[in-house]
Short mmCIF file of C-alpha atoms and ligand atoms in Angstrom, two decimals:
data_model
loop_
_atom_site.label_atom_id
_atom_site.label_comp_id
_atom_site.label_asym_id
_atom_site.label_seq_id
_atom_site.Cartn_x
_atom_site.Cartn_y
_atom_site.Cartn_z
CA UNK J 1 0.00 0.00 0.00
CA UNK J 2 1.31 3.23 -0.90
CA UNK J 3 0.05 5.45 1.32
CA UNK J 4 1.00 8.82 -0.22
CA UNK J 5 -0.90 7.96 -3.30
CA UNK J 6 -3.79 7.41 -1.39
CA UNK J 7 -4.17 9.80 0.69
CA UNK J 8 -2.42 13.05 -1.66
CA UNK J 9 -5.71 13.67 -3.19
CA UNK J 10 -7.15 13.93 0.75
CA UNK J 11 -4.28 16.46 1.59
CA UNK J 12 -5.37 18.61 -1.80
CA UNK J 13 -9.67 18.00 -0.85
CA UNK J 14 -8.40 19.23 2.86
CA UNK J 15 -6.91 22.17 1.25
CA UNK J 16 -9.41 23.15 -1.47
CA UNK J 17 -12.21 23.14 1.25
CA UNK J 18 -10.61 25.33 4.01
CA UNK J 19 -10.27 27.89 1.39
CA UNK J 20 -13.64 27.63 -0.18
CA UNK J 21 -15.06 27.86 3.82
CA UNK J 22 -12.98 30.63 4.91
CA UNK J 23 -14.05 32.08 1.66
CA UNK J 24 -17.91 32.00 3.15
CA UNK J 25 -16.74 34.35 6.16
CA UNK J 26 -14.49 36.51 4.21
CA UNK J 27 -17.42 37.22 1.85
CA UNK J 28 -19.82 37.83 4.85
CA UNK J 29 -17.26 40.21 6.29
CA UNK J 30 -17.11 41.94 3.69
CA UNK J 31 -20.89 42.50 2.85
CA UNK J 32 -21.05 43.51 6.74
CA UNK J 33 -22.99 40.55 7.54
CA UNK J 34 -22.71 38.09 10.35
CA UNK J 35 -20.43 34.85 9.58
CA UNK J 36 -21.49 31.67 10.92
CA UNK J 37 -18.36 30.22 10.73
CA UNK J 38 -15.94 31.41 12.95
CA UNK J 39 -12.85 29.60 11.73
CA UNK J 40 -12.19 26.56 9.88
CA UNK J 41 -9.21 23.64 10.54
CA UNK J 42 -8.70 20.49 8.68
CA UNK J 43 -6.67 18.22 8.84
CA UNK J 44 -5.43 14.39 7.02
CA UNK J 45 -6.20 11.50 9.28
CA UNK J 46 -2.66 10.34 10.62
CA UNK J 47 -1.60 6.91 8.64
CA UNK J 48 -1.33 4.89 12.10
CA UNK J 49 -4.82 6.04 12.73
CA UNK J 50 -6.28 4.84 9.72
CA UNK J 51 -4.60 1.49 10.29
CA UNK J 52 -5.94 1.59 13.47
CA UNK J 53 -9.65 1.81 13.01
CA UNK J 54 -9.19 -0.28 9.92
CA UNK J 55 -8.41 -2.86 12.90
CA UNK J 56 -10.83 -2.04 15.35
CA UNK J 57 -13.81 -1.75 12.41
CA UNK J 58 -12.61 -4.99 10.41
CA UNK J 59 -12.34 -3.41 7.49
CA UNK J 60 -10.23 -4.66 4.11
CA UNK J 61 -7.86 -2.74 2.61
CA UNK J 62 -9.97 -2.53 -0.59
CA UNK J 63 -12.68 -0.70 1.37
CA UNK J 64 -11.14 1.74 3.38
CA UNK J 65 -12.12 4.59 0.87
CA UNK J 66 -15.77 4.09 1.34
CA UNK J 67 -15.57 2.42 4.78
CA UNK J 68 -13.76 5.43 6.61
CA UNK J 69 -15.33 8.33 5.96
CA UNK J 70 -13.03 10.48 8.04
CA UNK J 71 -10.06 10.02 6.18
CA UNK J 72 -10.18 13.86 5.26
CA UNK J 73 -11.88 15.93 8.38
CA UNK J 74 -12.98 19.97 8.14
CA UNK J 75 -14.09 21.28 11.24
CA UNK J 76 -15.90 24.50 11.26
CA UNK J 77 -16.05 26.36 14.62
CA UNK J 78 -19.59 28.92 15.04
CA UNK J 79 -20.16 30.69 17.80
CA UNK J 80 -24.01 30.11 18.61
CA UNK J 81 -25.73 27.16 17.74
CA UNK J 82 -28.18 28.55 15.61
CA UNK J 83 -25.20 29.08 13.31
CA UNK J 84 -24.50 25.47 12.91
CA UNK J 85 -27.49 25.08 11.17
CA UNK J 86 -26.90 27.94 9.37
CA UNK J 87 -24.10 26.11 7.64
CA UNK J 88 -25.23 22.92 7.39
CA UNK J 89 -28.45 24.51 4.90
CA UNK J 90 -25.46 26.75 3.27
CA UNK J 91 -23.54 23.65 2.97
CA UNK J 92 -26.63 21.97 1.25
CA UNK J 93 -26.68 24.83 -1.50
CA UNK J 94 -23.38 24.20 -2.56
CA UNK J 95 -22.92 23.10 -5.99
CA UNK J 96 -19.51 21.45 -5.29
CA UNK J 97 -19.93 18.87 -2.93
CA UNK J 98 -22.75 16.43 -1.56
CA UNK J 99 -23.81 15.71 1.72
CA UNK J 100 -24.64 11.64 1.97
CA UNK J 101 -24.88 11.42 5.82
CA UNK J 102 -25.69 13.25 8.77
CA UNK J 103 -24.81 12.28 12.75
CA UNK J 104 -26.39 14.88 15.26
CA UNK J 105 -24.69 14.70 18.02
CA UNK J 106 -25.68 17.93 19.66
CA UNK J 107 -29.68 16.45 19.61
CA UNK J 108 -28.14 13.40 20.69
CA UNK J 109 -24.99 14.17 22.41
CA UNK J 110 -22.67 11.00 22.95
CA UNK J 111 -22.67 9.21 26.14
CA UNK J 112 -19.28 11.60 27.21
CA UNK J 113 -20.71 14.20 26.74
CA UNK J 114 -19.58 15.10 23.12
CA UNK J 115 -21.92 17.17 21.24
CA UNK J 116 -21.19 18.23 17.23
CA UNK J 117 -23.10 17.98 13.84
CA UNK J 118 -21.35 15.68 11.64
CA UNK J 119 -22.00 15.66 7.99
CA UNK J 120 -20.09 13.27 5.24
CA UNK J 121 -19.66 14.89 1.93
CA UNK J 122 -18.74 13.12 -1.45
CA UNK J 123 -16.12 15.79 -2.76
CA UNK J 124 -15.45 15.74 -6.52
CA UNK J 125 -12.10 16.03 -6.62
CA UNK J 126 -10.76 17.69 -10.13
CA UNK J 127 -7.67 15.51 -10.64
CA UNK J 128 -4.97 14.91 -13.75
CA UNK J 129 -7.42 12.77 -15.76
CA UNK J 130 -10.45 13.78 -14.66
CA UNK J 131 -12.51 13.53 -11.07
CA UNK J 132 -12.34 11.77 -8.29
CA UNK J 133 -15.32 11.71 -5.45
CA UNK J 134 -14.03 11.64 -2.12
CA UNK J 135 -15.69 10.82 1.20
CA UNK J 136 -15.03 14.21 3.63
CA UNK J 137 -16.16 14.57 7.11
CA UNK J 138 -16.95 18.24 8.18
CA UNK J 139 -17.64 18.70 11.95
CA UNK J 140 -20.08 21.59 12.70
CA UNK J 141 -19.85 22.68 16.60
CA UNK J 142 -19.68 25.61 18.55
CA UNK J 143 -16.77 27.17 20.26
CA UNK J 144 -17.67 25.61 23.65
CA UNK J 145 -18.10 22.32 22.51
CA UNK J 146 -14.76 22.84 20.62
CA UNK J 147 -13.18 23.89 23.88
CA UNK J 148 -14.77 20.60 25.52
CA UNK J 149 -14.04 17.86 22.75
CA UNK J 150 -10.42 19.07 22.31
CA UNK J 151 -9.51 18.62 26.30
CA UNK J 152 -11.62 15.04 26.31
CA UNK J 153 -9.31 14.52 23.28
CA UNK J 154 -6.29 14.90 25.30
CA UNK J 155 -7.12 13.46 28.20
CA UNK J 156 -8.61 10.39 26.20
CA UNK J 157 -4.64 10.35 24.60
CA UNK J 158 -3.52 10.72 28.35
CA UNK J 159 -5.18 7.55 29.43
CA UNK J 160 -5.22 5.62 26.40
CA UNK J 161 -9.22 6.13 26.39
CA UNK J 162 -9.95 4.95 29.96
CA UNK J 163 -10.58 8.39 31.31
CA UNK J 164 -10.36 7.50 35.46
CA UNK J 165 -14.17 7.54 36.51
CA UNK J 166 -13.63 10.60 38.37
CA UNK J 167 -12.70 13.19 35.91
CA UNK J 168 -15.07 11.01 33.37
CA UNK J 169 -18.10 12.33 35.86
CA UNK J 170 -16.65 15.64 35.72
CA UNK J 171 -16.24 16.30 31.72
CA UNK J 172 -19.87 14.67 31.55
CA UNK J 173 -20.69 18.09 33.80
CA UNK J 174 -18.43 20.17 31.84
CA UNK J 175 -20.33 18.99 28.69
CA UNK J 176 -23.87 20.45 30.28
CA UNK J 177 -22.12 24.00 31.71
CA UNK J 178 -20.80 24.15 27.93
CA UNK J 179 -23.99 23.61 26.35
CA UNK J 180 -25.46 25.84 28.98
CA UNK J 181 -23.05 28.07 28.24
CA UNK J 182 -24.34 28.07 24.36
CA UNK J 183 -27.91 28.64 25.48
CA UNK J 184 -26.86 31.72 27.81
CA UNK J 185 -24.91 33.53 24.84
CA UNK J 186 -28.33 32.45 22.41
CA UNK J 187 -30.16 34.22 24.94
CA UNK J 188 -28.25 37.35 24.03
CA UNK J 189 -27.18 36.40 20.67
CA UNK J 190 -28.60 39.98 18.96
CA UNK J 191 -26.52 42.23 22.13
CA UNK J 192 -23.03 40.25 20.93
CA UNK J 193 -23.51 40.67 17.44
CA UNK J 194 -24.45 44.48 18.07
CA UNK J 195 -21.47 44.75 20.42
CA UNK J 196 -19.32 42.89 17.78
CA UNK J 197 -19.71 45.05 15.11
CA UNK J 198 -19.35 48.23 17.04
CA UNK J 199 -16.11 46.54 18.02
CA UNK J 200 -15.08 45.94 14.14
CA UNK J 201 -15.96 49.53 13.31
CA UNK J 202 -13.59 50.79 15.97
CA UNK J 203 -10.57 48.62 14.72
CA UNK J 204 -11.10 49.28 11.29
CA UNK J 205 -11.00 53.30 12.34
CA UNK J 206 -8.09 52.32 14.45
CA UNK J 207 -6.33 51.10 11.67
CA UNK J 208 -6.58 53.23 8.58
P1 0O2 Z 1 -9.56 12.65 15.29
O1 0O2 Z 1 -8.30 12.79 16.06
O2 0O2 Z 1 -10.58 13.65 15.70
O3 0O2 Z 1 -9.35 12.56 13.85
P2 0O2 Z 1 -15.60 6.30 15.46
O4 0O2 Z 1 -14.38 6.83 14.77
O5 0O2 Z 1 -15.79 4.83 15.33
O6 0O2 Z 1 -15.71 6.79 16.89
P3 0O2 Z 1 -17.38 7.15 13.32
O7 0O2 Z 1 -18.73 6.54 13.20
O8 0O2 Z 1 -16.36 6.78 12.31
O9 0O2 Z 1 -16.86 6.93 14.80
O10 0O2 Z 1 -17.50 8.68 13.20
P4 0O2 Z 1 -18.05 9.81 14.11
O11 0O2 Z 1 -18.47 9.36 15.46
O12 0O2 Z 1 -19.04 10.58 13.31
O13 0O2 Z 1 -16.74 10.68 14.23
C1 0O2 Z 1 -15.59 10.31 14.90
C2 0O2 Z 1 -14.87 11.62 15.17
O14 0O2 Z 1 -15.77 12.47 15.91
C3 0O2 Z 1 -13.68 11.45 16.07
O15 0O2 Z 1 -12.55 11.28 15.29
C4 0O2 Z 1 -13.63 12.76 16.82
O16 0O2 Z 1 -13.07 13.78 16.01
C5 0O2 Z 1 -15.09 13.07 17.00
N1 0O2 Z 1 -15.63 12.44 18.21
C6 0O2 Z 1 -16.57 11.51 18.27
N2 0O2 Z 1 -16.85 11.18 19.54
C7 0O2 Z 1 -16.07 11.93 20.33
C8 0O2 Z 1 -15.91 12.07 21.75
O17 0O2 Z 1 -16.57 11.41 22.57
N3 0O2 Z 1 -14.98 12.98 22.16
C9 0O2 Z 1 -14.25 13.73 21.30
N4 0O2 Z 1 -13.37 14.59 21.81
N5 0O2 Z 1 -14.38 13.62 19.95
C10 0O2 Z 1 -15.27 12.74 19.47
P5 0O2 Z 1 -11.32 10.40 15.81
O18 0O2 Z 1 -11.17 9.26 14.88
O19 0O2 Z 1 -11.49 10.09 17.24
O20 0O2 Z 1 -10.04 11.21 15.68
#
């Protein structure tokens, strides 16, 4: 298996699509309008990963195109939750990629307390001779449950994912003051945005 020919065209997908997203807030910056995306990462799943939950899933090496979906992974970070649907519908209008499958994890948040909205794309890649449709996984959350899922992700790696019971009942609480935390700023969604672009107004004085 050579793993740099499969996964190159990932790397380029990865690539293409941070652009195109960060292209969504730059353009709503611009017109003065509020972004729902905040930022945007990506990244290629690590090779010893694949391997890995080519193991733990039982899948062949002919299938892991279609069988592991994550193989290229967007994350887009919004700062209320009304904004994550917000791009998942601007998501649907896009012309250049399909959404085949949908996980809400924020209706139904995972027993640890992760909440996101996961959506698998197919991706038509433009390659040498011709296209090729890749599987993409874009994560949808909001900053707090960014801020939660990337400390359980640590302290998963910490303990080799057996999390001592003790801190495991304590990230299950951080997971509800996050999502309460969500509902607070929703409450006073239309204040932040007002103060927000005050704010932008003054630095963009500021700085011409
Ligand atoms: P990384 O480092 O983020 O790339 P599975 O991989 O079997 O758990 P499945 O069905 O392939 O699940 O996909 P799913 O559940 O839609 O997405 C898996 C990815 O979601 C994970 O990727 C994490 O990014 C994220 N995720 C899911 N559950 C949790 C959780 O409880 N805590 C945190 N922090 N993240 C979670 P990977 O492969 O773990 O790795």
């Amino acid at each position: 298996m050579d793993w740099n020919v499969l996964l190159n065209p990932y790397k380029q997908a990865v690539e293409e699509l941070k652009i195109k997203l960060k292209g969504v807030r730059e353009q709503c910056l611009i017109e003065k309008k509020h972004s729902p995306i905040e930022f945007v990462t990506g990244r290629v799943k690590p090779i010893a990963s694949i391997i890995d939950k080519k193991k733990r899933k039982g899948i062949s090496l002919n299938n892991i195109e279609t069988e592991i979906q994550d193989i290229a992974g967007i994350r887009i970070m919004c700062q209320f939750v009304d904004d994550i649907y917000a791009v998942i519908h601007l998501l649907k209008q896009r012309k250049d990629l399909k959404i085949v499958e949908e996980r809400d994890y924020i209706n139904h948040k995972k027993p640890s307390g992760y909440r996101s909205f996961h959506v698998v794309v197919s991706y038509p890649l433009q390659v040498g001779e011709g296209e090729k449709d890749l599987l993409v996984e874009i994560q949808i959350r909001t900053l707090a449950m960014n801020f939660w899922a990337t400390i359980e992700h640590s302290l998963n790696y910490k303990y080799s994912g057996a999390i001592p019971k003790n801190i495991e009942s304590r990230l299950e609480r951080a997971a509800e003051a996050a999502f309460r935390l969500d509902e607070e700023m929703s409450l006073i969604k239309g204040e932040i945005q007002e103060a927000q672009k005050i704010f932008e107004q003054k630095e963009k004085r500021e700085h011409t």
